[in-house]
Amino acid sequence: MASTNTKAVAETQEKKFDWHQIKSLLPIISFVAIVAIFAILTRGALITPRNITLIISGGFTLMIATVGVYMIMSMGCLDFSQGSMMGLSCAVVCFLSQYNPILAIVGGMATGALIGLINAIFHVKGQVQSFVVTMCMMFLLRGVIAYITTASPVYAASYLTALATNTPLLIGIVVAVLVIAYLVLHFTALGSNLKAIGASETGARFAGINVQRTKIIIYVVAGAITGFAALINAIRIGSVTSQAGNMLETQILIALVLGGMPINGGARSRFSSVVTGVLSYLVLQRGLVMLGFTTEIQQLILGIVFVIMVAVFSERAANQVIK
Amino acid sequence: MSDKLLLHAEKIDKKFGPTHAVKEVSLDFYAGEIHALIGENGSGKSTFTNMLTGILPIGSGTFTLDGEQIAPKNQVDGNHHGVAVIVQELGTLNGLTVAENLFLGDEGRFMKHGIKNTAAMNKKAQELLDGFGLEKVRATAPIENYNFEERKIIEILKSTWFDPKILVVDETTTALSQDGRDKLFEVMRDVRAKGHCVIFISHDMAEVLSMSDRISILRDGDFITTINASDVDEDKLKTLMVGREMGDNYYRTDYPNYATEPQGEIAIMMQNVSVPGSLNDVSLELHKGEILGIGGLSECGMHEVGKAMFGASYDRTGTVQLGDGTPIDSINTAISNSIAYASKDRDNESLLINDTIQDNITLPSMRDMGFILKQKDLKAFAKKYADIMSTKMVGVDQYVSALSGGNKQKVVLARWLGKQSDILLLDSPTRGIDIGVKADIYQLLAEMRNQDKAILIISEEIMELIGMCDRILVMKDGKINGQLFRSPELTEQDIIAKMI
Ligand SMILES: Nc1ncnc2c1ncn2[C@@H]1O[C@H](COP(=O)(O)OP(=O)(O)O)[C@@H](O)[C@H]1O
Ligand SMILES: [Mg+2]
C-alpha cells in the first residue's frame, strides 16, 4: 500500500483550491475590505494617524480579554460573564490602587480568576451548560457592581491614570500578552488539548486529556487575563460606574467570529482570530460611529455581520452543540 | 430473482478532491434479488450507494429506476423515489421522540393547513412499531431511552415501512447482535419476496454468501465483476476483493502447548470489578506475551471490561492493577502506564473525528515529547505511524471524518503504536473492516504478541477469537462463564455453548 500513499501525497501538491483554505483567508480579506470600505465612505478620515491611534487605544482591554475567551471558545464553551467580570475586577483594582499598585494588579487578577473558578465549578461539576452558568453570573455580578457604585463611582489612584497617555507602554503590554499566549498555545500541548476538547469531549477524554481539570484551569486563567485587562481599563478610564465593562462579552464574541473563530470551537480554531477579529471589530465600530449612525443602527449592522460570519464559519458537518 | 431489470446504474462516477472514490461503475439490479456489494474498505461501496439514496450528490452518470431517471436531492427525496438506506452509524437523532425520528423530514405527511397533527403521527408510528414486533417501544418516548441495538431496529423500520423498491443495507450487521441480525435478514427477505431489491453491503463473507443471490465486487472504485452467490466460496470472494491470493496466514497458525510453556508475567489484572448494569464481580488476569479474548452476546457486559481496565468506567468498584500493583483508576493513569484502548464506539471514543489525523495520532504522545513542542516534529511523528499502518490518506492534515472505517481504525492503532503501549485493550478491533485491513491487523497483533506485549481482544466475532487468542473467556450476564485455551480442535459451538 506504500505506492498508494506516495500517489496520494503527489496529488495533494497538485490540489490548489480547498474551501477551508479560502475560509482561513476570509478574516484577513474581510478586515482589508472593512478598512477599505470605511476609508472610502469617510473620505480617508478613517485612516488619519490621529484616528488610527484612537481606534487602537480604544481596543486594549478588548484585545486582552479576547485572548482568554479564545481559549474558552476553542474548547467549545462560552463565557457571557466577561463584561461584568471586567467591571468588578476593575472596581477591585481601583479600590486597591489607593493602597498599593502590586496589590491592585494581583487583586484584579484574583477577582477574575475567582469568578472564572466559580463558573467552571458550576459548569464542570454541576454539568450545567457554560452559557447558562456564565449568563447567570453576569446578572449576579451586574447587581454587585450596581451596589458598590450606588453612592459614587470608584476612582483609581492618580499614579494609575497618569499612565493613560503612555500609549507605547500600553501597546507593549498588549503585545506581550498576545505573544505569551501564542507561544503557550502553539508550543505546548495546551493548544492542541483545548481544540481536542472542542472537537469531541469524549474523544479527548479517551485520548488521556483530563477534560474537567483543563476546563477549570482555562476558566481560571481566562478570568485572570480579564482581571489583568481590568487594570488597563482602570488606567484608561480612571473610575468604575455601574456601566463598567458593559457589553464586553458581546464585543468579544463578535470580534472572534469576525476573526474566523468557529462558534463551537474545535480543530479549526486559530489564534490569529484574536488579532484580526479585534482589529476588524474596532475599525467596523469606529467607522460606523464616524458615519454618524445611531447606536441602534450600529447594533443592527453588527448583528447582521455577526450572523453572516457565524453561518460561514460554523461547522455544520461537525453538528455540535455549545457546551 | 426475476428477469425484470429494476435499477440500472450507468457510468456512475465520484471524486472527492484527489480521491477518485467511484470510477464509472455500471451495474444492473433485478427485481426480487438480494444483491451484495463487497470490496475492501475505501473501495467505494458507500459512496456508490450514497449517490443512489441521495446522501451524496451524483458526480456523473445516471441511475434509472423502473425506467425513470432519478437523482435524489436528499434521503427523504430518495424515499419518495422509492430508495431507502440503513447506514452503519447511528442514524437516529437524540432529543426527538421515536415517532419524530421515524418520520424525520417527512412530517409533511401529517400537516394540515400548516399545522402538524402530532397525535396522528404518534398513532401511525405506534401502529408501525406494533406491526414490526416492537410493541415494547413507545412512539412518544424520547429515542435516547433505547439502546444502540433497539435504535438500530427502529431505523430498519424507518427505512422500510413505506415499501421501498430499493433497500440499501450498508454494513448494518456489524452493529447488531444475533437477534438484531435475524430481524434484519427477515426484513431483507421480505423486500425480495415483494419483488423489490436489496443492495447488501457487508464484510461478513459467510453472511453475504448465505443471504444474497448475486454479488458485485468493487476494488479501489473500479467495478470488477458480478457473480452468482451459488458459484463462489469465501476464499474466491476474498481473492476477488483484494485482487491477490489471501493465503492461509490470515489468522495465527501456531498452537503453543500451554501445559508445558510457561505463562508470561501478569501485565494487568482486575479483581472483583463491578460496574452497575454491566459487570458483576469480574476478576481476570492478562499476561505478557498473551492474546486474551473475551466473547459473549452483545449485552453480556464484555464491552465494559475494556473500559473498566482503561479506567474509563463510571461507578466502578473493585480494583484494576498492573502486575507490580500500580492501581489503574483513571484514563490518565492507564495511559501513563502504557495501556492503550480502542473502543467499539470508534467514532466517538477511539477518535476525534472532527479533528486531523495528526492530532488524533499525537494527542496521547505529546506528554512524552517534552514541554516545548514543534509542529514539524508532531507532523513527522504522525506521518511515521500513519505510514507504518499504511493508512490511506491524502495527508496527516486530513480530517478523520473523511476516512473509511478501516482507515479510521488504522489511525487508532497508529496512535497507540506511536505511544509504544505495552498493554493493548482492543474492543471489536476489526468491526466493519474489510479482509485486507483485517489481515494487516491480525499480523500486527501476532507480531506484538511475540514482542511480549499483552493484548486483550473483546469481540463479537467468534472466529476471530478462535483464530487469534491464546485463551478465551466467555461472558454471560456480566460474569465470566467459562475459559477455553487455544487449540486446533476448538469450535464455534464450544464457545456458543458457554454464551447462552
Ligand atoms: N466525504 C468524503 N470526503 C472525502 N473522501 C471521501 C469521503 N467519503 C469517502 N471518501 C473516500 O472515498 C473512498 C471510498 O470510500 P467509501 O465509499 O466510504 O468506501 P467503502 O464504503 O467501500 O468502505 C475512500 O478513499 C474514502 O476515504
Ligand atoms: Mg462504507
GROMACS .gro file of C-alpha atoms in nm, chain B residues 12-16 22 46-61 63 70-75:
model
   29
  335ILE     CA    1  -2.163   0.635  -1.203
  336ASP     CA    2  -1.857   0.833  -1.101
  337LYS     CA    3  -1.746   1.034  -0.798
  338LYS     CA    4  -1.436   1.223  -0.694
  339PHE     CA    5  -1.355   1.377  -0.355
  345VAL     CA    6  -1.607   0.555  -0.767
  369SER     CA    7  -2.082   0.353   0.046
  370THR     CA    8  -2.005   0.633  -0.195
  371PHE     CA    9  -2.183   0.446  -0.474
  372THR     CA   10  -2.496   0.370  -0.272
  373ASN     CA   11  -2.494   0.713  -0.107
  374MET     CA   12  -2.535   0.870  -0.450
  375LEU     CA   13  -2.827   0.641  -0.518
  376THR     CA   14  -3.001   0.721  -0.191
  377GLY     CA   15  -2.946   1.096  -0.201
  378ILE     CA   16  -2.691   1.118   0.082
  379LEU     CA   17  -2.430   1.240  -0.167
  380PRO     CA   18  -2.484   1.426  -0.494
  381ILE     CA   19  -2.405   1.220  -0.805
  382GLY     CA   20  -2.065   1.309  -0.955
  383SER     CA   21  -2.157   1.196  -1.305
  384GLY     CA   22  -2.357   0.913  -1.462
  386PHE     CA   23  -2.943   0.589  -1.214
  393ILE     CA   24  -3.356   0.952  -1.059
  394ALA     CA   25  -3.114   1.184  -0.878
  395PRO     CA   26  -3.244   1.225  -0.521
  396LYS     CA   27  -3.151   1.553  -0.355
  397ASN     CA   28  -3.150   1.402  -0.007
  398GLN     CA   29  -3.253   1.092   0.182
   0.00000   0.00000   0.00000
